[in-house]
mmCIF file of C-alpha atoms in Angstrom:
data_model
loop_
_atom_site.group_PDB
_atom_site.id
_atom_site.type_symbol
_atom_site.label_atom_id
_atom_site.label_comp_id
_atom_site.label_asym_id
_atom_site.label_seq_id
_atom_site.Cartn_x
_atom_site.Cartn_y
_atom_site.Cartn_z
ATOM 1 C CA UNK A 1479 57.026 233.485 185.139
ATOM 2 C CA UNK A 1480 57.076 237.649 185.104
ATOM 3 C CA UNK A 1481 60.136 237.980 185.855
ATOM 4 C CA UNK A 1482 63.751 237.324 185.677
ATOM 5 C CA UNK A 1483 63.916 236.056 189.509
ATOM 6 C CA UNK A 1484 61.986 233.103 188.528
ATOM 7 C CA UNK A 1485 64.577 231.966 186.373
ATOM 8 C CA UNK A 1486 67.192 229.777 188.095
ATOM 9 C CA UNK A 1487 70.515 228.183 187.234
ATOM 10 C CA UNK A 1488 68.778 225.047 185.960
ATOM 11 C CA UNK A 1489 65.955 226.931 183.540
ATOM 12 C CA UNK A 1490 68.753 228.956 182.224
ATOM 13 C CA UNK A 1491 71.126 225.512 181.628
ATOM 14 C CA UNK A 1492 68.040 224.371 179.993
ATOM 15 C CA UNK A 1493 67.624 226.998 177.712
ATOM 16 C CA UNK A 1494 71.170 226.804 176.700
ATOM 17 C CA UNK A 1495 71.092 223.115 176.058
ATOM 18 C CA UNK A 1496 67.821 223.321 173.838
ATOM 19 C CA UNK A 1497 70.426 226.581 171.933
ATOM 20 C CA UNK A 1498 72.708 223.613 171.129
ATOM 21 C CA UNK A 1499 70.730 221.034 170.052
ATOM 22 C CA UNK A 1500 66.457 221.863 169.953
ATOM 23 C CA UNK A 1501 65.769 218.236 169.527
ATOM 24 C CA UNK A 1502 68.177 216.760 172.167
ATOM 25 C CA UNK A 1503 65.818 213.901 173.909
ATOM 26 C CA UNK A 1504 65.187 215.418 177.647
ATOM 27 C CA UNK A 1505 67.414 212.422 178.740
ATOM 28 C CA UNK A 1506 70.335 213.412 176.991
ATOM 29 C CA UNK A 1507 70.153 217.021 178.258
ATOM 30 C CA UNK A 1508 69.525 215.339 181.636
ATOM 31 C CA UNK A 1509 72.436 213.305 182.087
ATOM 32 C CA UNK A 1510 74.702 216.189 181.066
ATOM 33 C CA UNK A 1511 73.013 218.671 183.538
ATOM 34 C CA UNK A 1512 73.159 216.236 186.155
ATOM 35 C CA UNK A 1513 69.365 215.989 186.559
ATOM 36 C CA UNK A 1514 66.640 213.372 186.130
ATOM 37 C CA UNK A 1515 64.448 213.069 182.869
ATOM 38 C CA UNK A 1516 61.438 213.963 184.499
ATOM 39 C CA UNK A 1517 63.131 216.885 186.288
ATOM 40 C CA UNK A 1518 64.111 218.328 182.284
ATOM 41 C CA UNK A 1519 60.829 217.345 181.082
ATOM 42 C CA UNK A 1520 59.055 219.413 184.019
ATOM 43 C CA UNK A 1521 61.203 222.642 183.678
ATOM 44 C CA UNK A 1522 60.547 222.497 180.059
ATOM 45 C CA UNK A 1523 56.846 221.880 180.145
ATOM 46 C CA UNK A 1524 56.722 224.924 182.838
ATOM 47 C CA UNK A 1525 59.316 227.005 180.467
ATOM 48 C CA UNK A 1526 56.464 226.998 177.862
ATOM 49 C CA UNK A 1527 53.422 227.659 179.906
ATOM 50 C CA UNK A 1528 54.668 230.229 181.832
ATOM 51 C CA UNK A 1529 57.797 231.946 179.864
ATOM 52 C CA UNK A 1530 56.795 231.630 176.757
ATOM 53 C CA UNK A 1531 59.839 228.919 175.517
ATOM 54 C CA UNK A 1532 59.312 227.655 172.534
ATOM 55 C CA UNK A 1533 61.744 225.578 170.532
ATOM 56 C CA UNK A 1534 61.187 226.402 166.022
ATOM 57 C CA UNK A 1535 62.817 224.693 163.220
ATOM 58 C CA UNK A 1536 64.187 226.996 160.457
ATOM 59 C CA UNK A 1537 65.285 226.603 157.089
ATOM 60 C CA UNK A 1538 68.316 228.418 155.860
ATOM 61 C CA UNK A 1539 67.055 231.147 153.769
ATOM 62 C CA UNK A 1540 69.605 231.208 151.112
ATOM 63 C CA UNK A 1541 69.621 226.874 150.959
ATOM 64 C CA UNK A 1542 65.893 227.301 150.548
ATOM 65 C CA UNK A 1543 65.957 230.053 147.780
ATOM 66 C CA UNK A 1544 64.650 232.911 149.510
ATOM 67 C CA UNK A 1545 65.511 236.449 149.443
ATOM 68 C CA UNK A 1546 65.049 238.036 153.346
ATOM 69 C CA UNK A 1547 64.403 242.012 153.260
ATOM 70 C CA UNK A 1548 64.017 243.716 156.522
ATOM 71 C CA UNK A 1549 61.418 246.176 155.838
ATOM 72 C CA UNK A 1550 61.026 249.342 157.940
ATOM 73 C CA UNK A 1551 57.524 251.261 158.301
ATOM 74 C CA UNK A 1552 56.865 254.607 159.644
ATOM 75 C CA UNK A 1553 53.292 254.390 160.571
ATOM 76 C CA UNK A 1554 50.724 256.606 162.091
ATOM 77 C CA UNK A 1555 50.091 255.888 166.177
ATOM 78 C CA UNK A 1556 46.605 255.011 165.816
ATOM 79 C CA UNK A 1557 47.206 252.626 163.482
ATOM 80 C CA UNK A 1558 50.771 251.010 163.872
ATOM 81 C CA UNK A 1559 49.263 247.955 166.589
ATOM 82 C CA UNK A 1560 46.489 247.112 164.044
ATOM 83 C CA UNK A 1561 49.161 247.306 161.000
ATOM 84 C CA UNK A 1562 51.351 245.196 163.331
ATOM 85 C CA UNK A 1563 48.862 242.761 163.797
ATOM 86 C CA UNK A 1564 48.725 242.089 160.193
ATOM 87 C CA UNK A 1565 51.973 241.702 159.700
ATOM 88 C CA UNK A 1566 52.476 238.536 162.220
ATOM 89 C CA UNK A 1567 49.698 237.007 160.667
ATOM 90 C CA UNK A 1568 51.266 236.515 156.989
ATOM 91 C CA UNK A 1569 53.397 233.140 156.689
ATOM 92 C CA UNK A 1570 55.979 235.318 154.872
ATOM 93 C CA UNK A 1571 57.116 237.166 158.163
ATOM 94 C CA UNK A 1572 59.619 236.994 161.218
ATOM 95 C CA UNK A 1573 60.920 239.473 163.466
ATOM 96 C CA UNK A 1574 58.002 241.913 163.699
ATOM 97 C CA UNK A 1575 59.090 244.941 165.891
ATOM 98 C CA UNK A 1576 57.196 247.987 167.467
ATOM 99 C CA UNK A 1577 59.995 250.355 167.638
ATOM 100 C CA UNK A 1578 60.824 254.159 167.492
ATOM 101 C CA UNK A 1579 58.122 254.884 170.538
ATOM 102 C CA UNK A 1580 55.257 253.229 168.450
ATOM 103 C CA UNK A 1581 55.714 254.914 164.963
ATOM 104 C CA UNK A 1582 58.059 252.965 163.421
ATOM 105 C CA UNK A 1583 57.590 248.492 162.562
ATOM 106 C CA UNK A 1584 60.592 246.213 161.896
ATOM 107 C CA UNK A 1585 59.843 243.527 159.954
ATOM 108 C CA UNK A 1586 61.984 240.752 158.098
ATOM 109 C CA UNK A 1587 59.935 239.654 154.477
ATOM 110 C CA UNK A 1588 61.186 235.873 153.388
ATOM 111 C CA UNK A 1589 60.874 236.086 149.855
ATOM 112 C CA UNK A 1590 61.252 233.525 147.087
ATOM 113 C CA UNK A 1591 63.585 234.623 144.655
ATOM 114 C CA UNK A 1592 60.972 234.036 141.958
ATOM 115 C CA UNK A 1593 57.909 235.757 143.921
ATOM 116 C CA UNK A 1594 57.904 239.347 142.389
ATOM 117 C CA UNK A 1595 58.292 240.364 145.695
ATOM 118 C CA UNK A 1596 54.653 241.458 146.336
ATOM 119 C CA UNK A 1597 54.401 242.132 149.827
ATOM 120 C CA UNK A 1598 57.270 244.736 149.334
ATOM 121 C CA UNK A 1599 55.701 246.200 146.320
ATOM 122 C CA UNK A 1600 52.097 245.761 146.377
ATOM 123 C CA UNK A 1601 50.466 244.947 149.363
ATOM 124 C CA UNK A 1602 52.521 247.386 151.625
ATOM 125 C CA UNK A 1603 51.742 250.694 149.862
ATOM 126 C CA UNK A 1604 48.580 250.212 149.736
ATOM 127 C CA UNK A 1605 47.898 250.065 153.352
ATOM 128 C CA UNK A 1606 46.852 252.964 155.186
ATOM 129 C CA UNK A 1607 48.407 254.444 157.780
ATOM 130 C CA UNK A 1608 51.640 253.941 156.807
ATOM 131 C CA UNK A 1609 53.537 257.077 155.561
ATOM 132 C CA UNK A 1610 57.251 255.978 154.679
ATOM 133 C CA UNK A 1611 58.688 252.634 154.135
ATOM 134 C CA UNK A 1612 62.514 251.608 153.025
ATOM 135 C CA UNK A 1613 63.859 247.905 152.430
ATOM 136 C CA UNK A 1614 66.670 247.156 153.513
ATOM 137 C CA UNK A 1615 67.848 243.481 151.562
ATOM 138 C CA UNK A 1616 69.493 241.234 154.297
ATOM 139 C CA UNK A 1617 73.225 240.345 152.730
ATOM 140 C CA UNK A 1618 75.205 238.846 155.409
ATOM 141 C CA UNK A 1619 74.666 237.280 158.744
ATOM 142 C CA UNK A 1620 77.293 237.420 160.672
ATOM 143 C CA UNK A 1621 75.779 236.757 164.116
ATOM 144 C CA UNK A 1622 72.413 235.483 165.063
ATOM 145 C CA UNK A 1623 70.045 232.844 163.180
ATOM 146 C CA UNK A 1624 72.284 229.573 163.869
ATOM 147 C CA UNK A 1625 74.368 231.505 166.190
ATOM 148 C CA UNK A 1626 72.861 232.020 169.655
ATOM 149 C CA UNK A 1627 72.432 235.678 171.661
ATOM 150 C CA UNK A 1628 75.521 235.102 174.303
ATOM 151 C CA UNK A 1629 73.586 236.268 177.111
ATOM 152 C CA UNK A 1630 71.477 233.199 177.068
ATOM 153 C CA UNK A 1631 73.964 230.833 175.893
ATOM 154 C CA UNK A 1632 76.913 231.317 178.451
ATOM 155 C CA UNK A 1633 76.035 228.851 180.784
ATOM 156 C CA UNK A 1634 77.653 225.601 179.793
ATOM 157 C CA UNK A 1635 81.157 224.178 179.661
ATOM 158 C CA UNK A 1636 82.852 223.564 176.633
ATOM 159 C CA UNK A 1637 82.163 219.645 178.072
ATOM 160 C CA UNK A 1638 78.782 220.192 178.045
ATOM 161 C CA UNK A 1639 78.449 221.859 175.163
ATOM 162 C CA UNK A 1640 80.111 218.853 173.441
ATOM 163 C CA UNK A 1641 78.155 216.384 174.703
ATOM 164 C CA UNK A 1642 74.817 217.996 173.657
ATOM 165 C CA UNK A 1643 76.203 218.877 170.192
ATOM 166 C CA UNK A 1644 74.206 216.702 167.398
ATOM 167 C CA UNK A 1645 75.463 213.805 165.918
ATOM 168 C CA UNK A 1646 76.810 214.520 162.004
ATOM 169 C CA UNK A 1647 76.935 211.277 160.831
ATOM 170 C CA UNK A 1648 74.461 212.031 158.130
ATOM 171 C CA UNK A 1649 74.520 212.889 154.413
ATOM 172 C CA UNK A 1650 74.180 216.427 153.469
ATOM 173 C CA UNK A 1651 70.938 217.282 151.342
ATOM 174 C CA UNK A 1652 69.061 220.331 150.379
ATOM 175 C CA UNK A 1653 65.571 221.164 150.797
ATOM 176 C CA UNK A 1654 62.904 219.912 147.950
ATOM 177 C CA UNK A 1655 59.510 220.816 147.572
ATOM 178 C CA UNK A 1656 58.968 217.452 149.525
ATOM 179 C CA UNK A 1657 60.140 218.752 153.008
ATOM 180 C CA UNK A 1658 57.874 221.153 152.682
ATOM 181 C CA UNK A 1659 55.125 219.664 155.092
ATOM 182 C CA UNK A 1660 58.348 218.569 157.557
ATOM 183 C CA UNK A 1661 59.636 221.886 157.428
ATOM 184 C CA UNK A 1662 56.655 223.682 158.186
ATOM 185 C CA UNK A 1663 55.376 221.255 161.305
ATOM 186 C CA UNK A 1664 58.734 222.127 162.856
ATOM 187 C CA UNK A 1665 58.364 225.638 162.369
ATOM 188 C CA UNK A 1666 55.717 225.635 164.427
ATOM 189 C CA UNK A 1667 57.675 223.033 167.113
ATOM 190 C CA UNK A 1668 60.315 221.859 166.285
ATOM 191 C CA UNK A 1669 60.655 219.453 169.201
ATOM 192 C CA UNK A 1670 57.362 217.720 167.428
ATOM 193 C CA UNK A 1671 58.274 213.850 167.474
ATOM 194 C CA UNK A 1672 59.162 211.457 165.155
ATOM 195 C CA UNK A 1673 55.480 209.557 165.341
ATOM 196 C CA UNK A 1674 53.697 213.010 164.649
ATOM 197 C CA UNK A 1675 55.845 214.166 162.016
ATOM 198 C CA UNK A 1676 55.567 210.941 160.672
ATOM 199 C CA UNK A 1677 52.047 211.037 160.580
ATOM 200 C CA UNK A 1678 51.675 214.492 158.872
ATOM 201 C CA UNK A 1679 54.505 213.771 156.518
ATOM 202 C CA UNK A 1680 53.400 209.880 155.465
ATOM 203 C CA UNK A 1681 56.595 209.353 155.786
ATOM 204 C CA UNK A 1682 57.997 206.160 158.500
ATOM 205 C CA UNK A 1683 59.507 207.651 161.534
ATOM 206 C CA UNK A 1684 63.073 206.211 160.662
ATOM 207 C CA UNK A 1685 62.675 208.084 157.694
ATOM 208 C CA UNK A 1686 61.643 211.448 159.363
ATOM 209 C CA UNK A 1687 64.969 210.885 161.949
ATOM 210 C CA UNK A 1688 67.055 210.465 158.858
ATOM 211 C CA UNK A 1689 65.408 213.161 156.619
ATOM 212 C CA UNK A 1690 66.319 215.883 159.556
ATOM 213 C CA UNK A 1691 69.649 214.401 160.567
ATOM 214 C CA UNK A 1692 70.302 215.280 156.358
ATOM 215 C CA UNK A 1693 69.408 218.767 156.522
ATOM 216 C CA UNK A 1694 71.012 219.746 159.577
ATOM 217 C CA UNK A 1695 74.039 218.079 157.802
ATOM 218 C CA UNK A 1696 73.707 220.595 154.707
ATOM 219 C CA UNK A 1697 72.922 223.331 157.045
ATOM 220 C CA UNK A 1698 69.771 223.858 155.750
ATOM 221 C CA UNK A 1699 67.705 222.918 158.606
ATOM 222 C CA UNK A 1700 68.494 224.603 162.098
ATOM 223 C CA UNK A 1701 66.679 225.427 165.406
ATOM 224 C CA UNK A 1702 66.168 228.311 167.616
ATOM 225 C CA UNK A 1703 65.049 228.877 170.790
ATOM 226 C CA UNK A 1704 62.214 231.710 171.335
ATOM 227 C CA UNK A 1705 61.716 233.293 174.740
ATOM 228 C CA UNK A 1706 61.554 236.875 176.089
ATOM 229 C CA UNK A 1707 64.927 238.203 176.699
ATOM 230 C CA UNK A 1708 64.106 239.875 179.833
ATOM 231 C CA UNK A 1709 64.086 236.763 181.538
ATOM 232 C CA UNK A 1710 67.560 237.433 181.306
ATOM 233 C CA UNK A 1711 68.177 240.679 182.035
ATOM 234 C CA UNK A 1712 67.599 242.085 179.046
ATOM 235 C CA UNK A 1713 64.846 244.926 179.711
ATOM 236 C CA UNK A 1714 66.265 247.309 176.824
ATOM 237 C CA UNK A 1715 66.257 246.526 173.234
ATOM 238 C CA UNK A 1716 67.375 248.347 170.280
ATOM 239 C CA UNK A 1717 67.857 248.458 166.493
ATOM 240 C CA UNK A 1718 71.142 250.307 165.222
ATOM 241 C CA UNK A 1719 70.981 250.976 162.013
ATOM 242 C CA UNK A 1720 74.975 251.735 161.139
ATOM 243 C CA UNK A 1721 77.096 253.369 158.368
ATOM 244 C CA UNK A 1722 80.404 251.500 157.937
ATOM 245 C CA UNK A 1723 82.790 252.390 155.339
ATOM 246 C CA UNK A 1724 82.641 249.859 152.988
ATOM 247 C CA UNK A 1725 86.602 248.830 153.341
ATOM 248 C CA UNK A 1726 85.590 248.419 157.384
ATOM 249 C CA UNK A 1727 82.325 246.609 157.097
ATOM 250 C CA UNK A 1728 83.837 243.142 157.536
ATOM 251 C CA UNK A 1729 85.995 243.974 159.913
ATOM 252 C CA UNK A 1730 83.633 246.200 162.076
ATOM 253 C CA UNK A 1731 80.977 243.494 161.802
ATOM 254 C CA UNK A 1732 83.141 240.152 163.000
ATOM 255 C CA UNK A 1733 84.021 242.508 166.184
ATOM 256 C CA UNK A 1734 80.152 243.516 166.573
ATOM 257 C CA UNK A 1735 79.592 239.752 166.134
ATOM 258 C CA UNK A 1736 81.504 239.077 169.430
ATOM 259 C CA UNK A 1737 79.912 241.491 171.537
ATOM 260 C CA UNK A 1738 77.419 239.981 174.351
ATOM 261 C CA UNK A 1739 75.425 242.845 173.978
ATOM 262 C CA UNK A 1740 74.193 241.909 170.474
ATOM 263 C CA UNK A 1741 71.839 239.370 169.447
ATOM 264 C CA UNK A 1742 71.795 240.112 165.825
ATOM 265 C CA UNK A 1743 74.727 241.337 163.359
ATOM 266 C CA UNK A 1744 73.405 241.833 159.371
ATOM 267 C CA UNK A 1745 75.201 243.727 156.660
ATOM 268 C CA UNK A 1746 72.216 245.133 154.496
ATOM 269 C CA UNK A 1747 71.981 247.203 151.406
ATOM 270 C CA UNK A 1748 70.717 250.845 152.109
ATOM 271 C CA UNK A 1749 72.555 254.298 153.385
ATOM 272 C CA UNK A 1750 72.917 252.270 156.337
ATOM 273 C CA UNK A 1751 74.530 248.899 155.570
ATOM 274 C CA UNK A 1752 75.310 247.402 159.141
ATOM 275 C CA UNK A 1753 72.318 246.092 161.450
ATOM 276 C CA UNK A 1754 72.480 245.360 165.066
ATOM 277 C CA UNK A 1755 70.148 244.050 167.630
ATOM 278 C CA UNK A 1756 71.229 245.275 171.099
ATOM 279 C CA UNK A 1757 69.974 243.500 174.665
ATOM 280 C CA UNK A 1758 71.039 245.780 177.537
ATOM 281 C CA UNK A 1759 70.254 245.361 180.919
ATOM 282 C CA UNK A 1760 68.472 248.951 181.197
ATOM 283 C CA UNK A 1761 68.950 252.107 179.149
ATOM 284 C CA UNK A 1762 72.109 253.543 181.142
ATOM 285 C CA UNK A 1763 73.585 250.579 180.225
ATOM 286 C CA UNK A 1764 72.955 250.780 176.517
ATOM 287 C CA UNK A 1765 74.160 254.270 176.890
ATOM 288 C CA UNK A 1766 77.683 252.512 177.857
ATOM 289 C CA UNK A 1767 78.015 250.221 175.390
ATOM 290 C CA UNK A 1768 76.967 252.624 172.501
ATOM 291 C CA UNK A 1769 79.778 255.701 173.985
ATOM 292 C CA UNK A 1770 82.135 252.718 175.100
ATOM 293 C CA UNK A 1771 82.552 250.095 173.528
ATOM 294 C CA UNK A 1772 80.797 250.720 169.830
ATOM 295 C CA UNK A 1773 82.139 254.098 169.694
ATOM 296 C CA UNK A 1774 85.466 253.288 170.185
ATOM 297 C CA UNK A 1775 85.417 251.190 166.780
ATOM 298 C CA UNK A 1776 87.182 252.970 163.692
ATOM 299 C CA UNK A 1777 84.614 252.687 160.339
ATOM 300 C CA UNK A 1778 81.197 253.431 161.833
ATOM 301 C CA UNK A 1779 80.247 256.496 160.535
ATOM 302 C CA UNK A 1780 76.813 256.884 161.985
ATOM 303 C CA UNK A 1781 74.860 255.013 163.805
ATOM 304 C CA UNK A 1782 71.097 255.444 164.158
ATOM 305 C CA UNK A 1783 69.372 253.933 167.539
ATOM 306 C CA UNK A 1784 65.714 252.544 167.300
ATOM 307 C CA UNK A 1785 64.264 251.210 170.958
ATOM 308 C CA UNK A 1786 62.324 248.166 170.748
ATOM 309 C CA UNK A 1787 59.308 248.770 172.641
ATOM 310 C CA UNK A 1788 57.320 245.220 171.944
ATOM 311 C CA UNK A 1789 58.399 241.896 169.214
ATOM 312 C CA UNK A 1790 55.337 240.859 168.569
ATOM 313 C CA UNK A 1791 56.861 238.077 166.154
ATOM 314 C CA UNK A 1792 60.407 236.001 166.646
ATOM 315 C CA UNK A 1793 62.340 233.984 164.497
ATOM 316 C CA UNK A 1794 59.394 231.163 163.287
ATOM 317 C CA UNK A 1795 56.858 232.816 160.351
ATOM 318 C CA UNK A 1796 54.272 230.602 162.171
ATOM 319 C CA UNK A 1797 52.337 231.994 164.964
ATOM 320 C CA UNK A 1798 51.577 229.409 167.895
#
């Protein structure tokens, strides 16, 4: 699946359906898109193989005591795929980026409150090859995570949507150091089922059902669907790294939020302190929207633009 021609109506209903609920059994998703089971179950199996779907469970960052810090590098050429490498490998990662025409990494560090933060301070300065870094502490989301890119979530009705929502007929709980084997099976699938995560938990399967309805409850627990924005239409990416006057931010930001052009909208500490994540069709297009529609916004200031040439790492700090 190369290319965004092989993606029809029913792959991208899919995809939105598994952006409302990641855990929705294929028959529930089926009866609302007006397909069989085994139709659903097909698509999805040849989503994976071939596009590169996959469906992760997250934990909240700040419900599971974690500081996030997006961390830029300026590296040297010949050394800024190996460096990259490195970085998708550590469990303490997401959203590894080759930007800046290969001489600059993006790279969001999930750190415990508690840790000392020693990627930031000791294990990144003493790598070579890299000449400049700045961290950037993430303060505010105000659209991505939880909240789904709109250019592959647009597909539904608001019927649909509704029937595919989860139930929330659970009790709210936060995450204990006894999730922690739950948590991290579903960050590497999150559509695992009940019988496996039973098994690697020792917990019973009713118990695993009820343990995950309680953290979605709390908002703890969420899931997010991975798959290469090009598919839809998306063939040019790119960080912008914005200076908002402080009295602005929130307002500039909830507008940014609404924009289908952005996939991502963080306030951050830093001389810039607004982050966005843009998915444009092709670079005239990202040309528009910057002159056109983020232009005309009172409060930015500045606005730095970084293309995204590969992610290398998405949303789960668990490789496949």
């Amino acid at each position: 699946m190369q290319n965004q021609a092989m993606l029809d109506d029913l792959d991208h209903a899919l995809v939105h359906a598994l952006q409302i609920d990641g855990r929705a059994p294929f028959a529930r998703i089926g009866a609302v898109l007006g397909v069989s089971t085994q139709t659903v179950a097909r698509r999805y199996r040849r989503l994976r193989a071939e596009a590169g779907l996959r469906v992760v469970g997250l934990a909240a960052p700040h419900r599971a005591g974690q500081t996030q810090w997006l961390v830029r590098l300026t590296v040297v050429p010949a050394v800024a795929q190996r460096v990259a490498d490195a970085l998708v490998r550590r469990t303490d990662t997401t959203w590894v980026k080759l930007a800046g025409g290969g001489t600059e990494i993006c790279v969001i560090v999930n750190s415990a409150n508690d840790s000392g933060h020693g990627l930031l301070l000791h294990d990144i300065p003493r790598t070579t090859g890299i000449t400049a870094v700045s961290a950037h502490q993430l303060l505010h989301l105000y659209h991505g995570g939880p909240t789904a890119w709109l250019g592959r979530a647009d597909v539904l009705t608001d019927t649909q949507r509704r029937q595919l929502e989860p139930e929330t007929r659970a009790t709210p709980a936060e995450a204990t150091a006894t999730d922690a084997p739950l948590l991290t099976a579903l960050q590497r699938d999150g559509r695992l089922g009940q019988t496996e995560l039973a098994a690697i938990t020792g917990w019973s399967a009713a118990t695993v059902a009820r343990r995950i309805a309680d953290l979605r409850a709390a908002e703890t627990l969420y899931f997010d669907v991975e798959i290469d924005a090009r598919l839809f239409g998306a063939t040019t990416q790119a960080l912008l790294w914005m200076a908002v006057a402080p009295a602005d931010l929130d307002t500039v930001a909830t507008e940014l939020a609404t924009h289908r052009e952005l996939a991502v909208v963080a306030a951050t500490t830093g001389p810039t302190n607004l982050l966005a994540h843009a998915l444009c069709a092709d670079p005239p297009a990202l040309h528009r929207y910057l002159t056109h529609r983020l232009g005309a916004l009172p409060g930015i200031r500045s606005c730095e633009t970084a293309p995204v040439l590969r992610t290398l790492k998405a949303a789960s700090p668990l490789s496949r």
